C-alpha cells in the first residue's frame, strides 16, 4: 500500500459525459501527479500540482482539467468524454519537487466510456 | 521531448534464472531513472532507481546499471521467483522538469515455476 488513495476504483459512463476522479496524496506529500495508462499509449504524464499550484503539463487534452485543494487532495475532471478516453488513471504523489523525491502511485481509477 | 524505448515487451524465464530488461533514452539532460513494477490491478510500485551520477545500484536481487554515454540503462533481477511476475516499466526524468516522468512501454515478465 503506497499511502495514495484514489476514488472511485471503477467508473463507467457514456460518451459526452463529465466525470471527476479524486486523489488523496500520502500524508505530508505536497506534489501530486496525474497519469493516464492505455493499451496504445502506455503510461503518460498528464499534469502536476505542487502545494496547490500547477507546475507542469504533459499530454493533457483541453477537455481535461485538474486542481489541487488546500488540503492537498486533487481532482481530475474529464469532460465531453469520448470512447478513446477509456483508460486507467493514476495519481502519484511525492514530498516536494526535489531531485531525490520518489513518486508513489495510487491504485488507479479504471474509466470505461461506453 | 524525452523518448524512452524498452525491450523486450515480453520475457519468460525459469524460476531461479536471471532476467534483464533494457531501456534507452533520447535526451542527454535526463538524470533520474526509476524502475516500477506493476502487478495486475494495482498501481506502479517503485522497485529501484538510479541517478546519473552513479553507474550501478543494487538492492538484494535487483540491480540497475546506467551507461550515460550510450544513453541506456538496464534492470537485472537475479534468482527470479514466481512473485517477480509482473509488468516492469522503466522511466526517465529530465533535470528541472519538476520530476515529469517519461515511461517506457513496459515488459511483461513471467517467471515459470
GROMACS .gro file of C-alpha atoms in nm:
model
  227
    1UNK     CA    1   0.000   0.000   0.000
    2UNK     CA    2   0.161   0.324  -0.120
    3UNK     CA    3  -0.048   0.552   0.101
    4UNK     CA    4  -0.200   0.725  -0.203
    5UNK     CA    5  -0.576   0.676  -0.230
    6UNK     CA    6  -0.792   0.717  -0.537
    7UNK     CA    7  -1.168   0.709  -0.577
    8UNK     CA    8  -1.365   0.568  -0.736
    9UNK     CA    9  -1.195   0.241  -0.827
   10UNK     CA   10  -1.413   0.190  -1.132
   11UNK     CA   11  -1.622   0.432  -1.332
   12UNK     CA   12  -1.849   0.351  -1.622
   13UNK     CA   13  -2.010   0.634  -1.813
   14UNK     CA   14  -2.133   0.734  -2.157
   15UNK     CA   15  -1.981   0.944  -2.430
   16UNK     CA   16  -2.032   1.315  -2.384
   17UNK     CA   17  -2.049   1.293  -2.006
   18UNK     CA   18  -1.826   1.450  -1.744
   19UNK     CA   19  -1.656   1.272  -1.454
   20UNK     CA   20  -1.435   1.366  -1.161
   21UNK     CA   21  -1.158   1.146  -1.028
   22UNK     CA   22  -1.026   1.207  -0.681
   23UNK     CA   23  -0.682   1.155  -0.531
   24UNK     CA   24  -0.552   1.189  -0.176
   25UNK     CA   25  -0.172   1.201  -0.158
   26UNK     CA   26   0.040   1.036   0.107
   27UNK     CA   27   0.045   1.223   0.434
   28UNK     CA   28   0.299   1.503   0.408
   29UNK     CA   29   0.335   1.492   0.029
   30UNK     CA   30   0.288   1.830  -0.139
   31UNK     CA   31   0.316   1.727  -0.503
   32UNK     CA   32   0.052   1.538  -0.700
   33UNK     CA   33   0.088   1.394  -1.049
   34UNK     CA   34  -0.178   1.252  -1.281
   35UNK     CA   35  -0.103   0.982  -1.537
   36UNK     CA   36  -0.313   0.804  -1.798
   37UNK     CA   37  -0.245   0.440  -1.882
   38UNK     CA   38  -0.395   0.299  -2.200
   39UNK     CA   39  -0.307  -0.002  -2.412
   40UNK     CA   40  -0.199   0.200  -2.713
   41UNK     CA   41  -0.031   0.498  -2.540
   42UNK     CA   42   0.118   0.333  -2.234
   43UNK     CA   43   0.172   0.539  -1.918
   44UNK     CA   44   0.158   0.910  -1.999
   45UNK     CA   45   0.208   1.208  -1.774
   46UNK     CA   46  -0.088   1.445  -1.775
   47UNK     CA   47  -0.035   1.718  -1.519
   48UNK     CA   48   0.137   1.803  -1.191
   49UNK     CA   49   0.045   2.021  -0.896
   50UNK     CA   50   0.261   2.134  -0.611
   51UNK     CA   51   0.108   2.280  -0.299
   52UNK     CA   52  -0.199   2.395  -0.487
   53UNK     CA   53  -0.029   2.533  -0.795
   54UNK     CA   54   0.002   2.381  -1.139
   55UNK     CA   55   0.371   2.307  -1.208
   56UNK     CA   56   0.388   2.103  -1.526
   57UNK     CA   57   0.165   1.990  -1.807
   58UNK     CA   58   0.212   1.688  -2.026
   59UNK     CA   59  -0.015   1.537  -2.288
   60UNK     CA   60  -0.334   1.657  -2.129
   61UNK     CA   61  -0.631   1.727  -2.352
   62UNK     CA   62  -0.814   2.059  -2.328
   63UNK     CA   63  -1.125   1.865  -2.224
   64UNK     CA   64  -0.937   1.757  -1.911
   65UNK     CA   65  -0.856   1.977  -1.615
   66UNK     CA   66  -0.731   1.930  -1.264
   67UNK     CA   67  -0.685   2.114  -0.939
   68UNK     CA   68  -0.525   2.065  -0.602
   69UNK     CA   69  -0.713   2.186  -0.299
   70UNK     CA   70  -0.582   2.346   0.025
   71UNK     CA   71  -0.597   2.007   0.199
   72UNK     CA   72  -0.371   1.881  -0.084
   73UNK     CA   73  -0.615   1.635  -0.234
   74UNK     CA   74  -0.651   1.663  -0.610
   75UNK     CA   75  -0.927   1.612  -0.861
   76UNK     CA   76  -0.901   1.534  -1.230
   77UNK     CA   77  -1.202   1.644  -1.433
   78UNK     CA   78  -1.271   1.479  -1.767
   79UNK     CA   79  -1.544   1.629  -1.983
   80UNK     CA   80  -1.709   1.560  -2.320
   81UNK     CA   81  -1.588   1.205  -2.282
   82UNK     CA   82  -1.501   1.000  -2.587
   83UNK     CA   83  -1.454   0.625  -2.628
   84UNK     CA   84  -1.080   0.680  -2.651
   85UNK     CA   85  -1.071   0.826  -2.301
   86UNK     CA   86  -1.127   0.479  -2.158
   87UNK     CA   87  -0.813   0.406  -1.960
   88UNK     CA   88  -0.661   0.367  -1.618
   89UNK     CA   89  -0.594   0.698  -1.448
   90UNK     CA   90  -0.325   0.704  -1.183
   91UNK     CA   91  -0.239   0.964  -0.929
   92UNK     CA   92   0.108   0.977  -0.777
   93UNK     CA   93   0.250   1.192  -0.501
   94UNK     CA   94   0.590   1.298  -0.377
   95UNK     CA   95   0.711   1.505  -0.086
   96UNK     CA   96   0.841   1.801  -0.286
   97UNK     CA   97   0.990   1.860  -0.628
   98UNK     CA   98   1.342   1.772  -0.521
   99UNK     CA   99   1.562   1.552  -0.737
  100UNK     CA  100   1.563   1.284  -0.467
  101UNK     CA  101   1.186   1.256  -0.440
  102UNK     CA  102   1.016   0.931  -0.525
  103UNK     CA  103   0.674   0.926  -0.685
  104UNK     CA  104   0.434   0.689  -0.512
  105UNK     CA  105   0.141   0.571  -0.721
  106UNK     CA  106  -0.214   0.508  -0.612
  107UNK     CA  107  -0.418   0.204  -0.718
  108UNK     CA  108  -0.580   0.389  -1.007
  109UNK     CA  109  -0.930   0.456  -1.137
  110UNK     CA  110  -1.046   0.248  -1.430
  111UNK     CA  111  -1.264   0.462  -1.656
  112UNK     CA  112  -1.483   0.296  -1.915
  113UNK     CA  113  -1.664   0.516  -2.164
  114UNK     CA  114  -1.946   0.342  -2.349
  115UNK     CA  115   1.081   1.587  -2.557
  116UNK     CA  116   1.218   1.275  -2.398
  117UNK     CA  117   1.156   0.934  -2.559
  118UNK     CA  118   1.216   0.608  -2.373
  119UNK     CA  119   1.228   0.275  -2.551
  120UNK     CA  120   1.206  -0.052  -2.360
  121UNK     CA  121   1.288  -0.408  -2.463
  122UNK     CA  122   1.176  -0.681  -2.463
  123UNK     CA  123   0.799  -0.639  -2.442
  124UNK     CA  124   0.763  -0.990  -2.300
  125UNK     CA  125   1.012  -1.207  -2.117
  126UNK     CA  126   0.973  -1.559  -1.980
  127UNK     CA  127   1.235  -1.715  -1.755
  128UNK     CA  128   1.260  -2.025  -1.540
  129UNK     CA  129   1.247  -1.978  -1.167
  130UNK     CA  130   1.597  -1.917  -1.038
  131UNK     CA  131   1.727  -1.773  -1.364
  132UNK     CA  132   1.816  -1.408  -1.420
  133UNK     CA  133   1.609  -1.155  -1.612
  134UNK     CA  134   1.737  -0.845  -1.789
  135UNK     CA  135   1.526  -0.558  -1.922
  136UNK     CA  136   1.683  -0.278  -2.124
  137UNK     CA  137   1.583   0.081  -2.188
  138UNK     CA  138   1.726   0.361  -2.396
  139UNK     CA  139   1.651   0.731  -2.364
  140UNK     CA  140   1.689   1.016  -2.606
  141UNK     CA  141   1.752   1.330  -2.402
  142UNK     CA  142   2.101   1.358  -2.258
  143UNK     CA  143   1.960   1.600  -1.996
  144UNK     CA  144   1.778   1.311  -1.826
  145UNK     CA  145   1.928   1.245  -1.488
  146UNK     CA  146   1.689   1.024  -1.293
  147UNK     CA  147   1.588   0.671  -1.393
  148UNK     CA  148   1.337   0.479  -1.181
  149UNK     CA  149   1.202   0.131  -1.240
  150UNK     CA  150   0.846   0.043  -1.148
  151UNK     CA  151   0.675  -0.294  -1.105
  152UNK     CA  152   0.304  -0.316  -1.178
  153UNK     CA  153   0.103  -0.616  -1.067
  154UNK     CA  154  -0.237  -0.690  -1.211
  155UNK     CA  155  -0.500  -0.447  -1.085
  156UNK     CA  156  -0.250  -0.232  -0.898
  157UNK     CA  157  -0.061   0.090  -0.950
  158UNK     CA  158   0.308   0.101  -1.040
  159UNK     CA  159   0.539   0.048  -0.744
  160UNK     CA  160   0.894   0.182  -0.736
  161UNK     CA  161   1.146  -0.101  -0.701
  162UNK     CA  162   1.475   0.075  -0.763
  163UNK     CA  163   1.605   0.398  -0.909
  164UNK     CA  164   1.937   0.541  -1.020
  165UNK     CA  165   2.067   0.891  -1.068
  166UNK     CA  166   2.306   0.998  -1.338
  167UNK     CA  167   2.598   1.042  -1.102
  168UNK     CA  168   2.630   0.664  -1.045
  169UNK     CA  169   2.674   0.374  -1.283
  170UNK     CA  170   2.522   0.090  -1.084
  171UNK     CA  171   2.295   0.035  -0.787
  172UNK     CA  172   2.194  -0.288  -0.614
  173UNK     CA  173   1.919  -0.383  -0.376
  174UNK     CA  174   1.924  -0.752  -0.287
  175UNK     CA  175   1.825  -0.943  -0.603
  176UNK     CA  176   1.767  -0.630  -0.809
  177UNK     CA  177   2.029  -0.414  -0.976
  178UNK     CA  178   2.022  -0.129  -1.224
  179UNK     CA  179   2.306  -0.017  -1.447
  180UNK     CA  180   2.336   0.312  -1.632
  181UNK     CA  181   2.551   0.399  -1.931
  182UNK     CA  182   2.521   0.774  -1.982
  183UNK     CA  183   2.740   0.777  -2.291
  184UNK     CA  184   2.522   0.526  -2.470
  185UNK     CA  185   2.206   0.660  -2.306
  186UNK     CA  186   2.081   0.327  -2.188
  187UNK     CA  187   2.000   0.165  -1.856
  188UNK     CA  188   1.908  -0.187  -1.758
  189UNK     CA  189   1.727  -0.375  -1.484
  190UNK     CA  190   1.874  -0.703  -1.366
  191UNK     CA  191   1.679  -0.945  -1.148
  192UNK     CA  192   1.869  -1.248  -1.018
  193UNK     CA  193   1.732  -1.570  -0.870
  194UNK     CA  194   1.386  -1.494  -1.007
  195UNK     CA  195   1.081  -1.613  -0.818
  196UNK     CA  196   0.718  -1.658  -0.934
  197UNK     CA  197   0.621  -1.346  -0.738
  198UNK     CA  198   0.851  -1.143  -0.963
  199UNK     CA  199   0.599  -1.199  -1.243
  200UNK     CA  200   0.456  -0.857  -1.332
  201UNK     CA  201   0.489  -0.573  -1.581
  202UNK     CA  202   0.805  -0.369  -1.535
  203UNK     CA  203   0.837  -0.009  -1.655
  204UNK     CA  204   1.148   0.200  -1.689
  205UNK     CA  205   1.122   0.577  -1.683
  206UNK     CA  206   1.338   0.884  -1.724
  207UNK     CA  207   1.314   1.233  -1.586
  208UNK     CA  208   1.487   1.546  -1.708
  209UNK     CA  209   1.657   1.775  -1.460
  210UNK     CA  210   1.442   2.077  -1.392
  211UNK     CA  211   1.129   1.917  -1.535
  212UNK     CA  212   0.958   1.907  -1.197
  213UNK     CA  213   1.003   1.532  -1.198
  214UNK     CA  214   0.788   1.468  -1.504
  215UNK     CA  215   0.845   1.101  -1.580
  216UNK     CA  216   0.853   0.959  -1.933
  217UNK     CA  217   0.783   0.586  -1.923
  218UNK     CA  218   0.891   0.300  -2.145
  219UNK     CA  219   0.626   0.075  -2.293
  220UNK     CA  220   0.665  -0.198  -2.030
  221UNK     CA  221   0.792  -0.555  -2.013
  222UNK     CA  222   0.566  -0.842  -1.910
  223UNK     CA  223   0.792  -1.073  -1.707
  224UNK     CA  224   0.671  -1.426  -1.644
  225UNK     CA  225   0.868  -1.650  -1.409
  226UNK     CA  226   0.787  -2.013  -1.473
  227UNK     CA  227   0.794  -2.246  -1.171
   0.00000   0.00000   0.00000
